[in-house]
CSV table of C-alpha atoms and ligand atoms in Angstrom, one decimal:
chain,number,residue,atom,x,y,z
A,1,UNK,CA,86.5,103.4,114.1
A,2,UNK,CA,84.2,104.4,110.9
A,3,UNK,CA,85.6,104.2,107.3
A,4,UNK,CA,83.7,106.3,105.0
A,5,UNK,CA,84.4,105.6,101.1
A,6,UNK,CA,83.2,107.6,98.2
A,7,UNK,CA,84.7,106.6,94.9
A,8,UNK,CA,83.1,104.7,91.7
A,9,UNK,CA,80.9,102.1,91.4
A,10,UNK,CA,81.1,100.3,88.0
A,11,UNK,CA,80.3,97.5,85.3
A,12,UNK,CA,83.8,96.6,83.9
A,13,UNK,CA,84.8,94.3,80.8
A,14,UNK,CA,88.2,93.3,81.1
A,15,UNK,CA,90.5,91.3,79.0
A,16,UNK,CA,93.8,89.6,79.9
A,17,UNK,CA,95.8,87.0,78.6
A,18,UNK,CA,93.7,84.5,80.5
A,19,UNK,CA,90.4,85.6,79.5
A,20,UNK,CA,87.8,87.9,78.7
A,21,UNK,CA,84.7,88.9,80.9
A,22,UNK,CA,81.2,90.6,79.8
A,23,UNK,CA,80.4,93.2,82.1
A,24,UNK,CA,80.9,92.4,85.4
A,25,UNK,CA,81.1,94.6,89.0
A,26,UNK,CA,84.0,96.6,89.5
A,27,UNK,CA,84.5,100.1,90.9
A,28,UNK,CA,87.3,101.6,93.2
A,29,UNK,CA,84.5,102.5,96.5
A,30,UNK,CA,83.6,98.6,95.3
A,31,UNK,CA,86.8,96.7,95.8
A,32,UNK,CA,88.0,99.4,98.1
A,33,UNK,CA,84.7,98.6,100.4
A,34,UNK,CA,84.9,94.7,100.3
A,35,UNK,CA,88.5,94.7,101.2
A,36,UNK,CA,87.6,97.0,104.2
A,37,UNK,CA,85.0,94.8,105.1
A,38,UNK,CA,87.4,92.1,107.2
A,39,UNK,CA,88.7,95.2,109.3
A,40,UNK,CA,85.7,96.9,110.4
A,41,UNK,CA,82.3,96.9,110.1
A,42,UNK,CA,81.9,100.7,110.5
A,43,UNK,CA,82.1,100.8,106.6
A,44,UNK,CA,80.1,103.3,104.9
A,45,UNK,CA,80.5,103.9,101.1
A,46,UNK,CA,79.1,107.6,99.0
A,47,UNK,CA,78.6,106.3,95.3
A,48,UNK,CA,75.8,106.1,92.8
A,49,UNK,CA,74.8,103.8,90.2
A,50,UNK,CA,72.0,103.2,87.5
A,51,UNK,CA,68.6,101.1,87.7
A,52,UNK,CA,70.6,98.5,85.8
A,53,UNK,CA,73.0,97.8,88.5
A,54,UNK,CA,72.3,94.0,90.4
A,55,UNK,CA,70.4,94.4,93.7
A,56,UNK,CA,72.1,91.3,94.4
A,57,UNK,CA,75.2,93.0,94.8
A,58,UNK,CA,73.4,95.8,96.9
A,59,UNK,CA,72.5,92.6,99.1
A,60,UNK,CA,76.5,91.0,98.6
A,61,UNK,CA,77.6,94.2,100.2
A,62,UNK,CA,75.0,94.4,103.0
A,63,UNK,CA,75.8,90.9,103.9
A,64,UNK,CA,79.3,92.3,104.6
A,65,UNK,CA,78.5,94.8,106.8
A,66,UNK,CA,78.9,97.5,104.2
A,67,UNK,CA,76.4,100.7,104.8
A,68,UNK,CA,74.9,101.4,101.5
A,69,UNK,CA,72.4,104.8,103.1
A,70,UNK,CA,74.8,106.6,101.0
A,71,UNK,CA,74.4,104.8,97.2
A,72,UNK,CA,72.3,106.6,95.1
A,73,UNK,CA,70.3,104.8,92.6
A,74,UNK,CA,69.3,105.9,89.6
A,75,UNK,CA,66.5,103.9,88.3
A,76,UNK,CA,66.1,105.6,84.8
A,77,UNK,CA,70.2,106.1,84.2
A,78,UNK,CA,72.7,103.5,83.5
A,79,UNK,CA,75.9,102.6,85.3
A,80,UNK,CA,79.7,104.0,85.1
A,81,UNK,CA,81.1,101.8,82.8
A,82,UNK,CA,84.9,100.8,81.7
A,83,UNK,CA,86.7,98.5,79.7
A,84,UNK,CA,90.3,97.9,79.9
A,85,UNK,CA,92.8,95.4,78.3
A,86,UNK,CA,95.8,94.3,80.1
A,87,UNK,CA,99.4,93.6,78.3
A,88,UNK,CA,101.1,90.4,78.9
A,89,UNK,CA,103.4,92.0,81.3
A,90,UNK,CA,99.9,92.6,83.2
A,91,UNK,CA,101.4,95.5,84.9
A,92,UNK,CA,100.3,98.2,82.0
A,93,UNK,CA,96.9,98.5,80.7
A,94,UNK,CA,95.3,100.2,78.1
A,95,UNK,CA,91.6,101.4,78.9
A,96,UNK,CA,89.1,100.9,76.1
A,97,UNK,CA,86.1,103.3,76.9
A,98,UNK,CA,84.9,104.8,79.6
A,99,UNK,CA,81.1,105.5,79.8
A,100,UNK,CA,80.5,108.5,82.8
A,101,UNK,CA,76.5,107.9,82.6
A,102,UNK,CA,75.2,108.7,86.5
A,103,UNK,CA,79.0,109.6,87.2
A,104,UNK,CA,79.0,112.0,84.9
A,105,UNK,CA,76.2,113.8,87.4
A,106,UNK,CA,78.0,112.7,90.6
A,107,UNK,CA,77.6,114.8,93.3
A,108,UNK,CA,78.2,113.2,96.2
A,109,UNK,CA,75.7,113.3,99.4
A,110,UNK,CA,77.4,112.7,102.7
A,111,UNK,CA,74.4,111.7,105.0
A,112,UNK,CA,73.8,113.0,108.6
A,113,UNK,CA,74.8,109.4,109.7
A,114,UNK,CA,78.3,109.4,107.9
A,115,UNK,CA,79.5,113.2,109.7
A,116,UNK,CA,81.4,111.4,112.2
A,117,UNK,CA,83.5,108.9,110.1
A,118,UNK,CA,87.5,109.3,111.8
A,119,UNK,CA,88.5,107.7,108.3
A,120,UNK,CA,88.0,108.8,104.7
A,121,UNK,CA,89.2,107.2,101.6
A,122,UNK,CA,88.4,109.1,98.5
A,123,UNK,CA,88.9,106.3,96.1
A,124,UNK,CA,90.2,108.1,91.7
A,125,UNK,CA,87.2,110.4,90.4
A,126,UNK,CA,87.6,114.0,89.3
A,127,UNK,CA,89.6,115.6,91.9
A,128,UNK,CA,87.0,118.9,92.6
A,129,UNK,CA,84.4,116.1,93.7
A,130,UNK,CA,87.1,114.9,95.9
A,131,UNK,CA,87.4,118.3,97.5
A,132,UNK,CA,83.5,118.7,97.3
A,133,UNK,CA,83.3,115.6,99.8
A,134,UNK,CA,85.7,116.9,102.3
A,135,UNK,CA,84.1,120.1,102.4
A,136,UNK,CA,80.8,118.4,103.3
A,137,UNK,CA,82.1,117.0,106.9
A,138,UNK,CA,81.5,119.0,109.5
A,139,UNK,CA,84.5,117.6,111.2
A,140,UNK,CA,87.4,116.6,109.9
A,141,UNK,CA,88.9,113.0,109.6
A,142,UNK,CA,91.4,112.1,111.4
A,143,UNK,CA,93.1,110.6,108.6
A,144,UNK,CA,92.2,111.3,104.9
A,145,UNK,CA,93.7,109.4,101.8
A,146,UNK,CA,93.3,110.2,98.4
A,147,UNK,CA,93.4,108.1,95.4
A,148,UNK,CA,93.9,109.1,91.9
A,149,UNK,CA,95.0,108.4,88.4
A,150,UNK,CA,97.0,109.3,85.6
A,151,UNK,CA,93.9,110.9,83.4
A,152,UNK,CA,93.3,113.6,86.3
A,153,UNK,CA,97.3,114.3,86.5
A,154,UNK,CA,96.4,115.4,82.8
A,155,UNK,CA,93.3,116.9,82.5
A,156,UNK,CA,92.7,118.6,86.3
A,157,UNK,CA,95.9,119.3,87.5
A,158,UNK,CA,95.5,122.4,89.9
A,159,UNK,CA,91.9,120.7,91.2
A,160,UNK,CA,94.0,118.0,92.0
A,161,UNK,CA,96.7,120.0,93.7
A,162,UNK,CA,94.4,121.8,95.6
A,163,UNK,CA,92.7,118.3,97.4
A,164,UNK,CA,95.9,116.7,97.6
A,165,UNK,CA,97.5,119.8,99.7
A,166,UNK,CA,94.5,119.0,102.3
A,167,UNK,CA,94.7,115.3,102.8
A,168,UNK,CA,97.0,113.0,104.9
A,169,UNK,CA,97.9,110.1,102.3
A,170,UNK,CA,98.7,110.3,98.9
A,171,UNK,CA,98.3,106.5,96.7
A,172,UNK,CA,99.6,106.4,93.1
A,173,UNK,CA,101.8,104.1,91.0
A,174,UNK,CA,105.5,104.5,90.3
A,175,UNK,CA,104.5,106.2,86.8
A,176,UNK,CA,101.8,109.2,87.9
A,177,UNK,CA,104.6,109.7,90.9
A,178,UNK,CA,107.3,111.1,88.1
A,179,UNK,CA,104.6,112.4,85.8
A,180,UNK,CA,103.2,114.2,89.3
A,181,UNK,CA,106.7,115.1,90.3
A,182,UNK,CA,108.4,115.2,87.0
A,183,UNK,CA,111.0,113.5,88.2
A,184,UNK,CA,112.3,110.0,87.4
A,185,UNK,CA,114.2,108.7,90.8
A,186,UNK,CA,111.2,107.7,92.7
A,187,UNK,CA,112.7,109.0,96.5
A,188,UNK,CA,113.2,112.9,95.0
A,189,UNK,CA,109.5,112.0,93.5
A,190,UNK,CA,108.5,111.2,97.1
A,191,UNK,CA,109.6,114.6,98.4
A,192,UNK,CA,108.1,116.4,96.3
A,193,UNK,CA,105.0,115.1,96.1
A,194,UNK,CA,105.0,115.1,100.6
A,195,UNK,CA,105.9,118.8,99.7
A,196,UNK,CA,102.7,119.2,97.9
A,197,UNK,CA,100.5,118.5,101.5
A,198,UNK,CA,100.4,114.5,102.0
A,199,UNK,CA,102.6,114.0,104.6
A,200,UNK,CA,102.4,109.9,103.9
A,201,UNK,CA,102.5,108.7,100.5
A,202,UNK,CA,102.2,105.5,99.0
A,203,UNK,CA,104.0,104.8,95.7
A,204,UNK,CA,102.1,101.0,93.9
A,205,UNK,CA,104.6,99.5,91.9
A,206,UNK,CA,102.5,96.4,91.2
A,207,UNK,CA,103.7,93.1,91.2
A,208,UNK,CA,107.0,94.8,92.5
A,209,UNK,CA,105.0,95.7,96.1
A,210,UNK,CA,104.3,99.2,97.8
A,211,UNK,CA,106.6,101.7,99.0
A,212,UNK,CA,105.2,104.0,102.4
A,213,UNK,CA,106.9,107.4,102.8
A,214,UNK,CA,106.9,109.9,105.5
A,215,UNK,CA,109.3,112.4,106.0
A,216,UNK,CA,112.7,111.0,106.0
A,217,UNK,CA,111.2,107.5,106.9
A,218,UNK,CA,110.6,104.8,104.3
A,219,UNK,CA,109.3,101.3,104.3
A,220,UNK,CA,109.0,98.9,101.6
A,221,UNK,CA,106.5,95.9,100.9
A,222,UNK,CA,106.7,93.4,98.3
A,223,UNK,CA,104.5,91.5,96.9
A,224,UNK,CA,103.6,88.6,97.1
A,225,UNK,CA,105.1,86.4,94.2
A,226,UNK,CA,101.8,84.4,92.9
A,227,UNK,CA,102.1,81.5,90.7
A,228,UNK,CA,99.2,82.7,88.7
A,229,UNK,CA,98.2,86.5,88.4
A,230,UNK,CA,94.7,86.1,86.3
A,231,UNK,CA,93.4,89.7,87.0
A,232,UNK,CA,95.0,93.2,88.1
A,233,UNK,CA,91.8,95.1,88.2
A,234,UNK,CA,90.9,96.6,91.9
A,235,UNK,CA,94.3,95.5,93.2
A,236,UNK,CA,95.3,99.1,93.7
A,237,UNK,CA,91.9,100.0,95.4
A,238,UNK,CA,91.7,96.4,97.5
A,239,UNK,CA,95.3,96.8,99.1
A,240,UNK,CA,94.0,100.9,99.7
A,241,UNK,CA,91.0,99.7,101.5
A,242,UNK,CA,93.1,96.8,102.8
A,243,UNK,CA,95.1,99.7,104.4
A,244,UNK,CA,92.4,101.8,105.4
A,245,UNK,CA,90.6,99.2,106.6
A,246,UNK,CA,93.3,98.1,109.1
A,247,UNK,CA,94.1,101.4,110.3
A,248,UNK,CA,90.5,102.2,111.5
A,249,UNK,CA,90.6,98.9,113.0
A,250,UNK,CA,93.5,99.6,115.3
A,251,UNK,CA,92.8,103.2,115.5
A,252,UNK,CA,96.9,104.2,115.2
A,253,UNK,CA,98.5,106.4,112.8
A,254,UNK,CA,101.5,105.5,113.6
A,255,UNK,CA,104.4,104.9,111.0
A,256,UNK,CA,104.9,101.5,112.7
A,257,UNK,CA,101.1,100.7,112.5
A,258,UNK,CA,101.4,102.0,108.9
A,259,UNK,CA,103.9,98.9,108.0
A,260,UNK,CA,101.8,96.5,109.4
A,261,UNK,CA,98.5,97.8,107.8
A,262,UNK,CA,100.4,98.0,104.1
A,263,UNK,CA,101.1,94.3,104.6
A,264,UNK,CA,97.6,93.7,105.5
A,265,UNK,CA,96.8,95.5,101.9
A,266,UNK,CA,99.5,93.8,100.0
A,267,UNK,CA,97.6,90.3,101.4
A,268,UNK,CA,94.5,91.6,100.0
A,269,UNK,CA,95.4,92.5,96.9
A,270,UNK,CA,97.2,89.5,96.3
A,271,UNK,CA,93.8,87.6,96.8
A,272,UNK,CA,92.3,90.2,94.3
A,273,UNK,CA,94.4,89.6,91.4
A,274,UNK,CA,93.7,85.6,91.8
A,275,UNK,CA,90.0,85.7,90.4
A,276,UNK,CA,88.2,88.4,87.7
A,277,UNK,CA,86.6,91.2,89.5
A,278,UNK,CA,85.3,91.1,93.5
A,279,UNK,CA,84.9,86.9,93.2
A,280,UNK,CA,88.1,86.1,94.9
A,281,UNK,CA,88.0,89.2,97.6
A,282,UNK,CA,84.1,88.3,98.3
A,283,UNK,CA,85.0,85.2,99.5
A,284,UNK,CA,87.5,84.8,102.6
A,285,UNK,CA,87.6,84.3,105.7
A,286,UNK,CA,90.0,85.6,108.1
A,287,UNK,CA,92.2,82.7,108.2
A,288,UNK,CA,93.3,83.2,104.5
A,289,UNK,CA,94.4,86.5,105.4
A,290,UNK,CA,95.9,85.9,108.1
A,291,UNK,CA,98.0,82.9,106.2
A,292,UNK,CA,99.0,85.4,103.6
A,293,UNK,CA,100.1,88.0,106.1
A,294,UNK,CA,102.0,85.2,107.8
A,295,UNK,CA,103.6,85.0,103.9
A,296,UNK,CA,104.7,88.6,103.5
A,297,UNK,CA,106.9,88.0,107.0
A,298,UNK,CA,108.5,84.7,105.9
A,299,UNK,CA,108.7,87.0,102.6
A,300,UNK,CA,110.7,89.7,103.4
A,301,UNK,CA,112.1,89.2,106.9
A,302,UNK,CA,115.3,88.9,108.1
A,303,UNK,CA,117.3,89.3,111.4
A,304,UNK,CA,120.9,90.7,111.4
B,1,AMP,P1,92.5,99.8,89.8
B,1,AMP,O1,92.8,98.5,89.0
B,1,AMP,O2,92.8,99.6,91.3
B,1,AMP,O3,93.2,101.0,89.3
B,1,AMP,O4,91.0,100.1,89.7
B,1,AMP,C1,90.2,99.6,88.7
B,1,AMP,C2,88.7,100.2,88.9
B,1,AMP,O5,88.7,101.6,88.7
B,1,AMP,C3,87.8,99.5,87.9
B,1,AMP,O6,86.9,98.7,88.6
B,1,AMP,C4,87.1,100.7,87.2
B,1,AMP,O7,85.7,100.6,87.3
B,1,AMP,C5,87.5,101.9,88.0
B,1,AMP,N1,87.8,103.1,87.2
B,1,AMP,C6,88.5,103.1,86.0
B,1,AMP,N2,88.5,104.4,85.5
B,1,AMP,C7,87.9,105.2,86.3
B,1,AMP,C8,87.7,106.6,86.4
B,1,AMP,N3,88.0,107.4,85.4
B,1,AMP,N4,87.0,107.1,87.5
B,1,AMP,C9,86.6,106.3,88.5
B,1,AMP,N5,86.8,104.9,88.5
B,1,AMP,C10,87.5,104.4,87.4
């Protein structure tokens, strides 16, 4: 089935306690895309970047099956950029600057081609854009899921409100769920964010796994536990389009599919977080994820 993504595509300079990076490519539709990109190659991503953005990563993507009809170039603006600088813990970040440029303009285009997409992932931007792109399709997705952040929880909260009562999935971390909720025990968080439209939601808690709820019904994934963790960035967005990814593959909804596909995005991300930026995620092959799924069972099974 067709995944349709729309979502940022960026130049990022990070720092960790490994390193630093000049500007490199980041963006959630970015890492969200590529991770999609070993489930199906019905991929289609809505973004927009400046003149100054590679072609050679216009090519990278094309090479993996990623439609690009749908990102806008803007020959005479520059790039969305932002700069963030991890904390030893690298769980908590701070972000440096954030540079709109073409984003700031953003108003997303869904071609004629992309009207029949079954899944949509709106990956964090401002939340009325969001809303703007599922107003677009003519018909509605199967299954929608919305990312978002902590910034738009602040600044946009009843735009938000209003695009999370209409989707299917919900993905945040463990701190926007109380700041959404305003409430500290993340299961009463749960319900009352599910109360809010979502009927799935997916609460990150980073290198403490995922946890999937729906209705009464919870599942937990951990993650992996990686000798080396050199760069957070994307992990969020690679295990969402990880998830995505798998569910358009197998075409099932399903609470039990829904396990399976969060392990599939827990695999990815722990690729993501192994390398700075897309390097690690451009560059597997089915195999590796496969191995690392076969990790998460050996993981976190156990018979009684
Ligand atoms: P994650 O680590 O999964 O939360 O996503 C990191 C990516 O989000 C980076 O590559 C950034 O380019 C992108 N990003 C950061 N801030 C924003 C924002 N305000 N809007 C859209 N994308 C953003």
């Amino acid at each position: 089935m067709s995944l349709l993504t729309v979502g940022s595509v960026a130049f990022d300079k990070l720092e960790t306690p490994f390193g630093k990076t000049d500007k490199i490519v980041g963006g959630a539709a970015t890492y969200i895309t590529i991770s999609a990109s070993y489930f199906t190659n019905k991929n289609n991503i809505v973004a927009v970047v400046g003149g100054d953005f590679p072609q050679e990563m216009i090519a990278t993507m094309q090479e993996k099956g990623i439609n690009t009809d749908g990102l806008e170039i803007i020959a005479d603006g520059k790039t969305f950029f932002w700069s963030g600088k991890y904390h030893n813990d690298m769980n908590t970040r701070d972000t440096l600057d954030t540079q709109l440029n073409v984003f700031e303009n953003f108003n997303p285009q869904i071609p004629d081609n992309y009207q029949d997409c079954q899944y949509l992932m709106l990956g964090n931007m401002v939340p009325a854009l969001q809303h703007s792109v599922l107003k677009q399709l003519t018909n509605r997705p199967k299954f929608v899921m919305l990312d978002t952040m902590n910034l738009w929880i602040d600044i946009a909260l009843p735009d938000l409100k209003a695009v999370i009562a209409e989707v299917d999935c919900l993905t945040i971390n463990d701190e926007e769920a109380r700041q959404l909720s305003g409430d500290y025990s993340l299961r009463r968080a749960a319900k009352s964010i599910m109360a809010m439209g979502p009927k799935t939601l997916i609460i990150k808690k980073g290198e403490h796994g995922a946890l999937l709820f729906q209705g009464d019904q919870i599942f937990y994934c951990p993650a992996l536990p990686l000798e080396e963790v050199f760069d957070p960035t994307g992990a969020g967005d690679t295990f969402a389009g990880g998830f995505i990814g798998y569910l358009a593959k197998t075409d099932d909804i399903s609470f039990d599919n829904m396990k399976r596909a969060i392990v599939h995005g827990s695999a990815m991300a722990s690729y993501c977080v192994e390398k700075f930026g897309t390097e690690r995620i451009l560059n597997l092959t089915q195999e590796d994820i496969n191995t690392r799924v076969n990790q998460f069972k050996d993981l976190a099974f156990f018979d009684l």
